[in-house]
Amino acid sequence: AGVLSIARNEDSTTFDPIKSAQNVDNWVFSNVFDVLVRVDASGTQLVPGLAESWTISEDGLTYTFKLRDAKFSDGAPVTAEDAAYSLIRIRDDKGSLWSDSFKIIDTAIATDPKTLVVKLKGKSVPFLSMMALPNASVLPKKLVEGAAADTFAEKPVGSGAFSVVEWRRGDRIILKKNPNYWDAGKVSLDGVEWLVIPDDNTRMLKIQAGEVDAAITVPFSRVAELKTNPALKVISDPSTREDHMLINHEHGALAKKEVREALDLAIDKKAIVEAATFNLGEVAYSYVPKGSLYHYADNLQRPYDPEKAKKLLADAGASGLTLNYVVNAGKETDEQIAVLVQQQLAKAGVNVNLQKVDPSQSWDMLVNGDYDISVMYWTNDILDPDQKTTFVLGHDTNMNYMTRYKNDEVKALVEAARLETDPVKREAMYVTLQKTAKGDVNWIDLYYSPYINVTRGNIEKFHQNPLGRFFLEETVKN
Amino acid sequence: MSAAVSPKRMNRTLVAGLVLLGGFVLAALAAPLIAPYDPIFQDAAARLQPPSWAHPFGTDNFGRDILSRLIFGARVDLQMALIGVFFPLVIGTVIGAIAGYLGGIVDAVLMRLIDIILAFPFLVLMLSIIAILGPGLSSFYIAMALVGWVSYARLIRAQILVLKNADYAVAAVSLGFSRTRVLFRHLLPNSVAGSLVFCMSDAVLVLLSGAAISYLGLGVQPPTAEWGIMVAEGQAFLSQAWWITLFPGLAIVLLAFGFSMIGDALGEAMGVHE
Amino acid sequence: MRRYSFILTRPLQFVPVVFGVSLVTFVLVRMIPGDPARVLLGARATPTAIANIRAQYGLDEPIWLQYLYFLRNLAHGEMGMSIVYKIDVLRLIGTRIEPTFALVLCSVLLSILIAVPLAALAARNQGRPIDHAIRFVSTFGIGFPPFWLGLMLMMLLAVKFPLLPVSGYGDTLGEKLAHLALPSLTIALSLSTVLLRSLRAAMVDWLKSDVATAARARGMPESIVFWRHVLPNSIVPTINLLAVNIGWLIGGTVVIESIFALPGMGQLLVRAIFSRDYMVVQGVAMVFACATVLVNFLADIATVAADPRVKL
Amino acid sequence: MSAALLSVRDLSVAVNGAEGPRTLLDHVSLDLSPGEILGLVGESGSGKSLLCRTLLQLLPSRALSVTGGTAMMGGRDLLALDEAQMQQVRGAEIGMIFQNPSSHLDPVMRVGEQIAEGLRFHRRLDRAAAKAEAIALMGQVGFTDPPRQFGAYPHEFSGGMRQRAMIAVALACDPKILIADEPTTALDVTIQAQILRLLMELRESRGLSIILITHDLGVVAQTCDRVAVMRQGQVVEVGEKRALLAHPRHSYTRALIASHPSMPVDDEADEVDDVTDPADAADPARVVVLPSRPLVEIDDLDVRFPVAGGLFGRRRSFSAVAGVSLQIRPGETVGIVGESGSGKSTLARAMLGLTPVSDGHVAFDGLSLRGQPGAALARIRQQAAMVFQDPFNSLNPRLTIGQTLAEVLRVQGKVAPAAIPARVEELLRLVELDPALAGRRPRQLSGGQCQRAGIARALAVDPRLIVADECVAALDVTIQAQIVALFQRLVATMDLTLVFIAHDLAIVRHLCTRVVVMHHGRIVEEGLCAEVFERPREAYTAALIAAIPDIDPDRRLIAPPPALAV
Ligand SMILES: Nc1ncnc2c1ncn2[C@@H]1O[C@H](COP(=O)(O)OP(=O)(O)OP(=O)(O)O)[C@@H](O)[C@H]1O
Ligand SMILES: Nc1ncnc2c1ncn2[C@@H]1O[C@H](COP(=O)(O)OP(=O)(O)OP(=O)(O)O)[C@@H](O)[C@H]1O
Ligand SMILES: [Mg+2]
Ligand SMILES: [Mg+2]
Ligand code: NI
């Protein structure tokens, strides 16, 4: 029982799930709305959500979902009509940020109040994983259609474990337990408050002072200290986050594989894990994060060897290389990594100019190729590796995540893997992809890191799955 | 008003202020000689060390020596204070003097411009300009100059408006001196006192604006040692390693203290008050 | 009441100022590199999706046309949509306006409460140790970066001795005041310093003035000389200084707001600048500009009220 | 003497300055009897104000201290009282009127409140009673509409009214002694006369004892019973008024008497002749042979200043000079007199193109300022110079006297650059300044020295016309005489045209051939000096002359009706 207050660093932006692509929104979406298919707590399996069960046709083009008896928080039943409407809406609505991803849907029809039939334009193995996106939540058609443009987003109605009482912008979102939730019996909390506390120090002081029950996104630097506080529990949940260094393959010497390889050799990831993550992270070696589907644990790990790096550079005729390193301003860890990498590369004879820019600008610079190297991170939205693989290696419109990496074999393999239904064969394909990418040094994997949250001692079962969903319907406040 | 004790005390304040400022200038000039370490040298083995004989002010999370960074930081911060005040002072003085002396439409237009800049949220201007030009010292200076001149212009303009009717100004005109001569030889030298005093507190404001910008993530480029950014970055380690923020914080305070003492003394000497 | 007639005429001057601010903001924020559509969609967006969003918010139009649209909307009492929050900017600002102004108000009141007695104490003991002590300590107030000071106060007064809440804002007036105490104190510590110095200087002058001598010569005790003659006269020059500083404060609460998690406009503004939420920047800048102009206007009225000689 | 109300004995005050201790009051002894008016006269800096402030323990700075003596009043030594006791004396027993009411009245407090303040504090009256009392008092000191004027602020009053307010403040608690520190120095002769009358009436009606500080023996002659003359911190002479005026013993007293404007011109001329030879400069015979083309020609001149205020920007304006026509011929010496604010300085400035002309026309040497502004201004700047009224403020405080003069010479370009230092020295000698002073800034010079530097600067232009605006008002009588002599010599030897503005009619009478009387921006009378002063045609001129306190105690002071003074 009780109301769980959670301190986070940013406010939600909207309650219309199709109009956001941000984690801050997703966290609350999954409290308030429900999806047809969910990803389980371990982040490795799809489990029933609003859909009790589903079948996939032989050709992989028709998905039939059987909906359970569930109600929206206002007491109206959740129907297949609502589900169909929501899917078509995310695909077609002008304001949807997800249209592209859902273009694969051809039709979505409610054949009866509890049956939803979705037909795809083409085969897509990751499709089911996409149904677990909070953005594809099932919304009450009547309310969304009837409402003026932004009223629903202010005062939403969903079928999740909690419903929105009040949104005080910039301050907090107040949720209360939804008695009409289909699994309401299991929900222990009376309500949840998501508080906005942007400053890291304040957020940590807030929980130390006992003014909130939980604080999320704990900076690595604060963990050791919080752990010494007996009143607090520091929780480290596995995530799909991977930090990596992008390399612009089109810039001069960086086009040469040997040069990129030298950079990989010259960067001491262990030192970064130590200094920037305080040993909370783990050295990364594959673009598929550890613990994720098809992660290849035996992938190549280049040792830290500045001497060899120097030699490789010399051989490639790139001694005295000078690189322009775009750093995201205002990100504590990113700035720390930049300072470390600058010194490490200097040991291999590479001169690095740090160029700190505001994060909104760094996107543009990366997209336009105005950079040599830059550190970015990725967390998976969906369980299936296809999404990230396509972005990173699939040669789509993003120039392989702005790296301008080109390998046609890889490109073909990414497409094939998307369509492969046999899990064993699919895994083999992804292992190959991971090896090839590493061999080509498409980028430099730096580290994997967990989600680190902290709660007061009386809070139990406060967990996040690797995709970032909080399972507050299970959380207990004693 | 001319109490006999005040000049003595004024001198003491001035000397104390100058000594403090001089100390910093000296430290900045002699930084490579007196700093015990390279300010950007990272020593993985000596991370987050508390103050000791080896590191009198401790080390930061990269194992860099705080004292050395402080000493080298003096170069950047003094430069920030100097440039951050100098350009606004010069620009503001010239514009304010011209507006005040010419009056009429020139004055009206310039005053509206000043009104707009004054009404403009300082931070929007600062952040936008820095975002446009990219973070770094030169953007900071440009932003400071674009925003900061306004105060000086207002000060000077007000002075000139009064002084241009002063007898000696009218006398200068009556003797056939040219406008430029009257303005720049006779009026300006007599009106800058207030601005010079204001300079000193403005220098403190510049440093603090720099620190605020650092806090918002747009400060100088790493790994440059600068006090504001040291404080801002050190916040992450506040409870484990207080020394990372305390010493640069104190450095800012001491420098500010020096500036305001000089300002006080100048103000008293020149008979101006903010 | 001829002296107060400027109250009717002065507001006409606000129009060009606010208009100027809107124009400058409009151009300035659009000069910042970075694309709001990309910020919104993240790195995973396709170019078509970005083009789509840009069209939706009219960002693909020429800038002068965008400005005309903006003016047209403004005439209808709208300010355009926030790209990030998807609601009308005026409504968004409405939800964030209170904490900022409450903060500014509390800080200003608090700094006056700090500055006036201390300035009085220092001025009346000019040259004595207490004067030096007050001036010395007050200089520290100027020098400390507010984010550092705020954090220290928080650690001391909210965590170590839990007297006040760490951060946030409240529901009831009492809660709100409790939450505003620390941030206001942080601001007041530096603002009061500025006021104190100016007040003290003025008081020292007026204590030595003919007016004070004349009051003493008719047998007034020092306390009456001070509170009835010196103080009212010393306040006049400080009003303007205060106005300038409030103007600064209005646009500069952002750091304090983010440290103390106050859901105010400063935070909104910085987030908006970083996410290139043009219309929000525009709106907040204009609200701030109006507030600043208003504060100066009020200061003018206060000056006229405080000094019968002043004509505006 | 045993009946003395106040008895000061051997009072000494010293200052402990940076240059070591210096005695400011040196064994001063004085007595004041009940109902007596004691005049305290003496040159500037002689310690008059200091003496009075010492009596109230209101020394101007902590560096000053009483080094000896007593001031007995009612059996108590005022100098030995502590602060609390002193507060009971101040205001209640001794009231003080200050020289400069503008700076001594609280600008942000209503005048009535300031009067009532003492009543509420000393007599414990409540607000309403204090107000009633204050209004009554304002009536007594000559306010025309006390209930309304109670709520006015000092700046809304004229100088004379402010001085009345100051007197009302001092009288509020019904003190036994009133100290009036130069209560009329800043005022016009006409208003001065009114204030002095008021003081005498008060003495009559209340039996007040008054110490009246002044540097004007005329004032003393008209109002006081006894006179004390101070010089350099000492009382050099005390005595009954008539006796002292008739038989001054100290040379300084004699000089004061001799230089008084109401003295016959011939006597004064003797004084001046000591300094300068060509007495024939002022020979009226020369006036008739002047060439006929005027150097300055002013026609129907109007100068208006905008007045702030007015709803919705309706501008009102105030005519400082209205419909003035005047011709000044080369070689002439023209005096301009008139009460303060009558437009003398404005006329002078307009004459030299230093203030915009609203209407009418000004021509210099035949060039019209309207018609050929460029040429006319250039000519004026080359050939005319102005000596400003205020000795300090008309010199750039940052430049030394030498730099100031050198700059003028450089800009005017009439002297070769190499010859400039020599010329600077020559100019300084001309105005009888030690060339060693060339390296000093205005603040390091006395008022008279500054004034002479100002004149030297005007001469540096080598002008045909000098406009001297009240250039001797602020000076000691001795220095006044020197400067007047200098002008006489210059007019005589350098073929100079002089426009001399002053409110001191005696000097004008002595120096000028022609006089112009201004009132409220208009010329009310114009003519040869001798004629105007002997037989004024206009009532205003007559009042102006009559209001000069005559040094002969038996010629009563005539205060003009208030309507004339406003
Ligand atoms: N605060 C002070 N510090 C040092 N010396 C002072 C101070 N005030 C006055 N004096 C000196 O005391 C002497 C007497 O000054 P006082 O004001 O009494 O002159 P005064 O006779 O009233 O002259 P005036 O006619 O100009 O008013 C002067 O020499 C002056 O320089
Ligand atoms: N710049 C100005 N703006 C407005 N009013 C002015 C200005 N200069 C002068 N006046 C007004 O014009 C009138 C005449 O002033 P002016 O200085 O000519 O008098 P004056 O005869 O020289 O007086 P005084 O003997 O006091 O020097 C006064 O009422 C004055 O207040
Ligand atoms: Mg005096
Ligand atoms: Mg005058
Ligand atoms: Ni008159």
mmCIF file of N, CA and C and ligand atoms in Angstrom, chain D residues 49 99 181-182, ligand 3:
data_model
loop_
_atom_site.group_PDB
_atom_site.id
_atom_site.type_symbol
_atom_site.label_atom_id
_atom_site.label_comp_id
_atom_site.label_asym_id
_atom_site.label_seq_id
_atom_site.Cartn_x
_atom_site.Cartn_y
_atom_site.Cartn_z
ATOM 1 N N SER D 49 30.588 79.344 11.148
ATOM 2 C CA SER D 49 29.689 78.191 11.204
ATOM 3 C C SER D 49 30.184 77.206 12.254
ATOM 4 N N GLN D 99 22.497 77.951 6.358
ATOM 5 C CA GLN D 99 22.782 78.827 5.230
ATOM 6 C C GLN D 99 22.027 78.384 3.971
ATOM 7 N N ASP D 181 22.625 80.840 10.434
ATOM 8 C CA ASP D 181 23.918 80.791 9.751
ATOM 9 C C ASP D 181 23.733 81.269 8.317
ATOM 10 N N GLU D 182 24.153 82.475 8.070
ATOM 11 C CA GLU D 182 24.025 83.077 6.741
ATOM 12 C C GLU D 182 22.667 82.769 6.124
HETATM 13 MG MG MG E 3 29.750 78.964 7.140
#
